[in-house]
Structure formats: structure tokens, C-alpha cells
Amino acid sequence: MSDVKETRFRVGGMDCASCASKIDTAVRRMPGVSDVSVSVTAGTMRVQHDVTSDLEAIRRKVSGLGYAVTPAAAIAEKPAAKHEHGPGCSHDHNHGHDHSHDHDDHDHDHTGHDHKPKAAAIEGPHGHDHGPSEGPWWKGKKGRLTILAGASLVIAYGVGHLFPAIETYAFVIAMFVGLLPIARRAIMAALAGTPFSIEMLMTIAAVGAVVINATEEAAAVVFLFLVGELLEGVAAGKARDSIRSLSALVPKTALLEENGRTKEVPAESLAVGAVILVRPGDRISADGVIIDGESAIDEAPVTGESTPVNKDVGDTVFAGTVNGDAALRVRVTAAAADNTIARVIKLVEEAQESKAPTERFIDRFSKYYTPGVVVVAALVAIIPPLFLGGIWSEWVYKGLAVLLIGCPCALVISTPAAIAASLSAGARRGLLMKGGAVLEGLGKLTAIAFDKTGTLTEGKPKVTDIVAFAQPADEVLRLAAALEAGSSHPLALAILGKAADDGIVPPVASGSRALGGKGVTATVEGRQVFLGSPKAVAEQVTLSDEVKAATAKLNDDGKTVSMLVVEGVLVGAIAMRDEPRADAAAGLKALKDAGIKTIMLTGDNARTAKAVGAELGIEVRAELMPEDKQRIVGELQREGYVVGKIGDGINDAPALAAANVGIAMGGGTDVALETADAAILHGRVGDVALMTDLSKRTMRNIVQNIVLSLGLKGVFLVTTIVGITGLWPAILADTGATVLVTLNALRLLRPIK
């Protein structure tokens, strides 16, 4: 084991990507630090470091840049090699380990907001204006500074009109009210390795404007810059709150049953195995299994499923869902920090920390772009007066405007804002994607391979046909149910379930015994009854051609047939099949309509698989071992397809790993959340098409954002040099573009239909 550790911090007050890059640059230069990952939208920073690292110094460094910082929790010791991934798997260095270490920060950090730092938070040696972006905007440091700068500007206007002689000085003072905190941050960033920060460009422009006596504009530009920053903060907070609002769904208290009495306790204190009472209409306060009661559960808040789902003893319920019309007793299966919602929030936050390829490219681009802008601005200011006889003050003014236009904020935020919004929107619908790279990859899929059992089908057999030979269908079912009572075999459960649905009460069977591999026999109401496979029945009774033909047809449809014999007479047959999910055909059609090839890979027998495949209209490859599924995924990739694999994440783990994007579905959330690149929590086949569509919409949104930010800059660059626009429009071009880009990205938060 190497001594590489990973520590997670919560950082308050980041509101645009340049904040993240300043922190990243500063922390990377600290001794012992090997990697840094900062997420603006999650408000977190992950630092990989060795044992020599001084975490206190790291906190002070970030705090010095003007951000509130608190340690979340040390994550784990890991071998350093674990972290050297290609862009496609930037998600998997933190699953399966985190839960045991992050409990202490889940309980308080998922309560709805990017927390105000606790006592342990270290603030900068100066009153920085990067407060956590929560609560009303005017209460934060940034809001207060903006109001103060605005008031100073208004006073300066008044003073200037009343006493024209001191107008210049009034505007200089008004400018410095807003500029001093900006300049302080610019100097700290420069010392920490980011000389060309937006604050530095702003400071140069404002001071330059004073030098050429454009004091009124200097003060106004500083105020507009602060307004833009404030708007960015509000917009960034919106994306952050979208996912955090999930945690608000979980009630804060629960009714705990102890020694026959119930008492109200904090939900986060519930231990695994505790029994809670959920009254009708209450939100369920923990993930668990129903041990008593039956009710319709409204899962819409968590899954987006509009119709309430009937749940009975033994069924799983999720924290945050709403109990319907009957009281339930539920045994808790996950602690508060480990319930589905807490883990979804945690996964989304981790996903937001892993950068998409587009985002990485833009980060690299902006490293060269900003210094380039500074050079262009300097040339615009110097060359015309020196060589072309231009007026110094006029061209310096234009140079300063170019400097402001060049701020890369809108460009840098264009990708992470869209990705954060769409990861949040997906999570609210039960679609989890581990990071931007996965989100980008989903939209590029051209072929999707599905597992059959539990993915395209329900995963448990259902009675499809009851064939009456010598007795009515109800009587066949009644006697068969009597034989199967108490059995937990899937086929037995299907018969008992059908009897219960039809309101049939099975009689009591006596002397019941199972005949290995053949069937079950017992005495029911004084008659000897046998239920077994057609092969076993043929040993007792002669099957007519009519019966054989009926059985063959049912077998061809992929159904398993059990026959019922009473007192040596064949009275009927029951056919069962693992039926396709209700939305499977529509879900597959949506993928085909989007031009995506679909194929079913299953270990099941060919006849059953082909019958299900024919019903769903999907190509079938059957009787496969896990390694065969992996091989077929590889073959599709060699044919030029970008392949997604969808399965339960257990027996097809090799194929999930081999695919371009592995999506887990139908295997219970635990495995699903940990094994694949993405997970569909609620087992709807139609969600696969929604996921690919969300990815395509996100990529379109990113392109719009990039065009918007660069286009606005291009227009204002030309109008500035021609002399149509000055400093005011220049700063509006920057902050306006940033706000427009963020608002465009927030459109992705709309509920997914």
C-alpha cells in the first residue's frame, strides 16, 4: 500500500470556474500534494496527498484566496495507481470505500445547503467577500459589498453634481470601495500561481481608467463587475440546491418502536435493524423492508414515478417516499448516511468533481486564452499611439475595454454548469451518471446490449395461461396453489400470487412431499394430487395429441408448463413465463427511433429468449456465459459501434466493464451504484432512451454556451476597437455572457419527461 491519502473539503463561496482553477493552482503547489479536484457546483475539493502534507496549511492557503473552507472527512488510504485513469473512467476512484469514512459529514452536510462553515472553518486574514452562497443574497458578504459599492456610486453622482470640483475624487473613492477586496484577491491569486485571474484584469482596467481620468466609468465598471459576480453566485447556488433539495425529502424525525412503545427520535440516529412505525400520509424516514402492513407508496419525490406503487410485507421502501392509506412497520436496512438519497447525492457530487473531456479541453484553452487577451489589450493600447499617431488616452481606454472583454469566465463555466444541471436533473429521475465523461459518452452510443432477466423482463415468472382439460381453470389453480403453499420456489410463488390476485383461497394439503426434479404430490380434500413437469406427468398418464400440441405451443412461446393430475386423471396445465417489463417494448422502440441498435444478450435457453425477443422486436443472442457477453461487446466495438451494456451489474460485470458505458439496472441499487458508469435506479427500460436524450441535450447546451460566450466577446471586441462601445458594455459583455450561459445551463434542470 502506498501512503497516498485523499481528503475532502467543503469550500464555501465558489461561484464560477475561475474560482475553482485558482484554488486548484494554489493547492497543487503545496508540498506533498499529488492531485486536486475542485467542483464549483458541489462546493467541494478533493486533495490527494502523502503523509507529509500539512492539511492546516492547505486550509489556510484556500482561505487566504477568500473562501470559507472546512474539512469534510479523510477518505481513505489508497494506492496512488488507483487514480491514474483515462478520461472515460474518472469516476471510479471513490466508490465502495467512501461510505465507511464519510458518515460524519453526511449527517450535517446534506441538510439542504452548502453549509455555513462551522467553528472549525478558517477564514482569511481579511474580511473576504466569498461567503457561502445560501440564504438571501443581500445577507452574504458578496451581497453586502455590492450594495455598499452601489450606494457609494450613487453618493459620488450626487456629490459630483453638487460640487463639480471634487467629482473626480468622489468617483475614485466610490471605485476603491468595491475594488479593494477585488484587488486583494487578485494579489493573493497571483502569489498562489494565478497571475491572470479575472480579479487582476478587473484591477488593471479600473486603475488604468483612473489614470486616463475616466473615473466615473471606473467606479461604474467595478460596481457592474460585483453585480455580475453576485448573479453568478446566485445561479451557481441554484444548480447546487437542485440536488441538495433531495436531502430535504427525508424527514428529520422517525417513530421508533422499542419494547412495544413508540417514541419520536431523530431520523439520523436510526440504526440498521431498528423498527419504525410509518403512519398514513407520513414520509418514510429510512430505507427499509416492510415487516407489517400493506399500503400504496407514492415514490414520485424520489423516482419521478407518478402512480403510487402497492407495497406489501417483504417489499423495500425508500427514505423520502410518502406512505399512502395504511400504517406500516418497517425494519431499517440502511443508516441515514447510507440511504439511497444520501448515496445519490454523494454520487452526484463526486460525479461533478470528475471532469468531462470537453471541460478539460476548455480549461487548457483558457490557460492560454487569458494571457493572450492581455497581450492583445497591450498592443491595442500601445501600437496606434506609438506608430499611427493615435491619441494615447483614447487607445489606452480601448485597450482596457479589450482587457475586460477577454475575461474567460463565461467560456470556462459553459461546460461544468450544463453538466452539473443535467447530473442533478437525472438524479431526481433515478438516472445516475458518474461524471461528465459518462454523460458525454451516453449521447455517443450507437448500440446498446441488454441483459434479459430482470432488465428487459420482471425477473420473476408470472402465470400466463391456465389450460383446463378435465376441470375448470379456477379449480386447476385452486388445487395447484394448495400443493405449492409454503414453497419459496419462483414457479410456486407465481402460482400462489395468481391465486391471491384471483381471490382464490387454496385448501389445506396434507402429506405434501417434493419428488426431486419431477414435481410435488399431496392429499387435498381426500384426493391424491400431483403437480409436475410434462415429462414427469407422461410417466403417470398417457398424453393425448391435443395435450402435446398445446404444450408444444406454450413451450415455443418460451413458457414453462406444469401439469396437474388428480387421482390419475390429467385435469389441466399452468403455463408461466418471466414476462417483459410493461414499458420494455416502448423503451426499445424509443432507442430504435433514435437510431441506436439494440441487442439482447442472455444466459437463458434459446427458445425462451427468442420468444421474448420476438415479442419485444429485439435481436437475440442466447445461452451465453458472462465471458461470451464480454466477447460480443468487443465484436460490436470492432464493427465500429459505440456500445452501452445494460445489466444487473452482477453476472455481467465483465461485459459492463468492457462496454464504452456500462449501465446497471434491475440488480438492486447497492450493486448498481457501485459497479457501473451509470445506473437506472427504477428499472424502467424507457429510462435508457431518456438518459441518451439527456446526454444529447446537454452536449447541445454546451455548444450553445460556447458559441454564446465567444460570440458576444467577438462582437464587443470589434465594436470596442471601432470605437462604438466602451468600458461599460465591455464588463456587461463578460458578466452578461456568464449569467446567460448559466441560465441556459439551468434549463436542463427542468423535470425530464
JSON list of N, CA and C in Angstrom, two decimals, residues 80 112 202 290 297-298 366 427 524 585 702 737 741:
[
{"chain": "A", "resi": 80, "resn": "ALA", "atom": "N", "xyz": [-1.64, 4.87, -4.95]},
{"chain": "A", "resi": 80, "resn": "ALA", "atom": "CA", "xyz": [-1.69, 6.01, -5.87]},
{"chain": "A", "resi": 80, "resn": "ALA", "atom": "C", "xyz": [-2.12, 5.58, -7.25]},
{"chain": "A", "resi": 112, "resn": "GLY", "atom": "N", "xyz": [-29.44, 20.24, 3.07]},
{"chain": "A", "resi": 112, "resn": "GLY", "atom": "CA", "xyz": [-30.14, 21.18, 2.22]},
{"chain": "A", "resi": 112, "resn": "GLY", "atom": "C", "xyz": [-29.31, 22.26, 1.61]},
{"chain": "A", "resi": 202, "resn": "MET", "atom": "N", "xyz": [-9.58, 42.93, -13.87]},
{"chain": "A", "resi": 202, "resn": "MET", "atom": "CA", "xyz": [-10.50, 43.96, -13.39]},
{"chain": "A", "resi": 202, "resn": "MET", "atom": "C", "xyz": [-9.73, 45.11, -12.72]},
{"chain": "A", "resi": 290, "resn": "ILE", "atom": "N", "xyz": [-40.66, -3.67, 4.62]},
{"chain": "A", "resi": 290, "resn": "ILE", "atom": "CA", "xyz": [-41.93, -3.71, 5.36]},
{"chain": "A", "resi": 290, "resn": "ILE", "atom": "C", "xyz": [-42.03, -5.05, 6.10]},
{"chain": "A", "resi": 297, "resn": "ILE", "atom": "N", "xyz": [-47.50, 3.28, -1.90]},
{"chain": "A", "resi": 297, "resn": "ILE", "atom": "CA", "xyz": [-46.42, 4.23, -1.59]},
{"chain": "A", "resi": 297, "resn": "ILE", "atom": "C", "xyz": [-46.24, 5.17, -2.77]},
{"chain": "A", "resi": 298, "resn": "ASP", "atom": "N", "xyz": [-46.26, 6.48, -2.49]},
{"chain": "A", "resi": 298, "resn": "ASP", "atom": "CA", "xyz": [-46.03, 7.48, -3.53]},
{"chain": "A", "resi": 298, "resn": "ASP", "atom": "C", "xyz": [-44.53, 7.71, -3.64]},
{"chain": "A", "resi": 366, "resn": "SER", "atom": "N", "xyz": [-8.33, 27.96, -21.87]},
{"chain": "A", "resi": 366, "resn": "SER", "atom": "CA", "xyz": [-8.41, 29.25, -21.16]},
{"chain": "A", "resi": 366, "resn": "SER", "atom": "C", "xyz": [-7.06, 29.62, -20.52]},
{"chain": "A", "resi": 427, "resn": "ALA", "atom": "N", "xyz": [-30.49, 12.65, -11.63]},
{"chain": "A", "resi": 427, "resn": "ALA", "atom": "CA", "xyz": [-30.56, 12.01, -10.31]},
{"chain": "A", "resi": 427, "resn": "ALA", "atom": "C", "xyz": [-31.97, 12.09, -9.74]},
{"chain": "A", "resi": 524, "resn": "VAL", "atom": "N", "xyz": [-55.22, -33.65, -1.11]},
{"chain": "A", "resi": 524, "resn": "VAL", "atom": "CA", "xyz": [-56.03, -32.44, -0.95]},
{"chain": "A", "resi": 524, "resn": "VAL", "atom": "C", "xyz": [-57.50, -32.85, -0.97]},
{"chain": "A", "resi": 585, "resn": "ALA", "atom": "N", "xyz": [-41.19, -2.76, -24.49]},
{"chain": "A", "resi": 585, "resn": "ALA", "atom": "CA", "xyz": [-41.35, -2.60, -25.94]},
{"chain": "A", "resi": 585, "resn": "ALA", "atom": "C", "xyz": [-41.26, -1.13, -26.33]},
{"chain": "A", "resi": 702, "resn": "ILE", "atom": "N", "xyz": [-24.08, 22.75, -24.20]},
{"chain": "A", "resi": 702, "resn": "ILE", "atom": "CA", "xyz": [-22.68, 23.17, -24.05]},
{"chain": "A", "resi": 702, "resn": "ILE", "atom": "C", "xyz": [-22.22, 23.92, -25.31]},
{"chain": "A", "resi": 737, "resn": "ALA", "atom": "N", "xyz": [-22.58, 37.61, -20.38]},
{"chain": "A", "resi": 737, "resn": "ALA", "atom": "CA", "xyz": [-22.41, 36.30, -21.04]},
{"chain": "A", "resi": 737, "resn": "ALA", "atom": "C", "xyz": [-22.39, 35.19, -19.99]},
{"chain": "A", "resi": 741, "resn": "VAL", "atom": "N", "xyz": [-25.07, 32.22, -19.93]},
{"chain": "A", "resi": 741, "resn": "VAL", "atom": "CA", "xyz": [-24.61, 30.83, -20.07]},
{"chain": "A", "resi": 741, "resn": "VAL", "atom": "C", "xyz": [-25.14, 29.98, -18.91]}
]
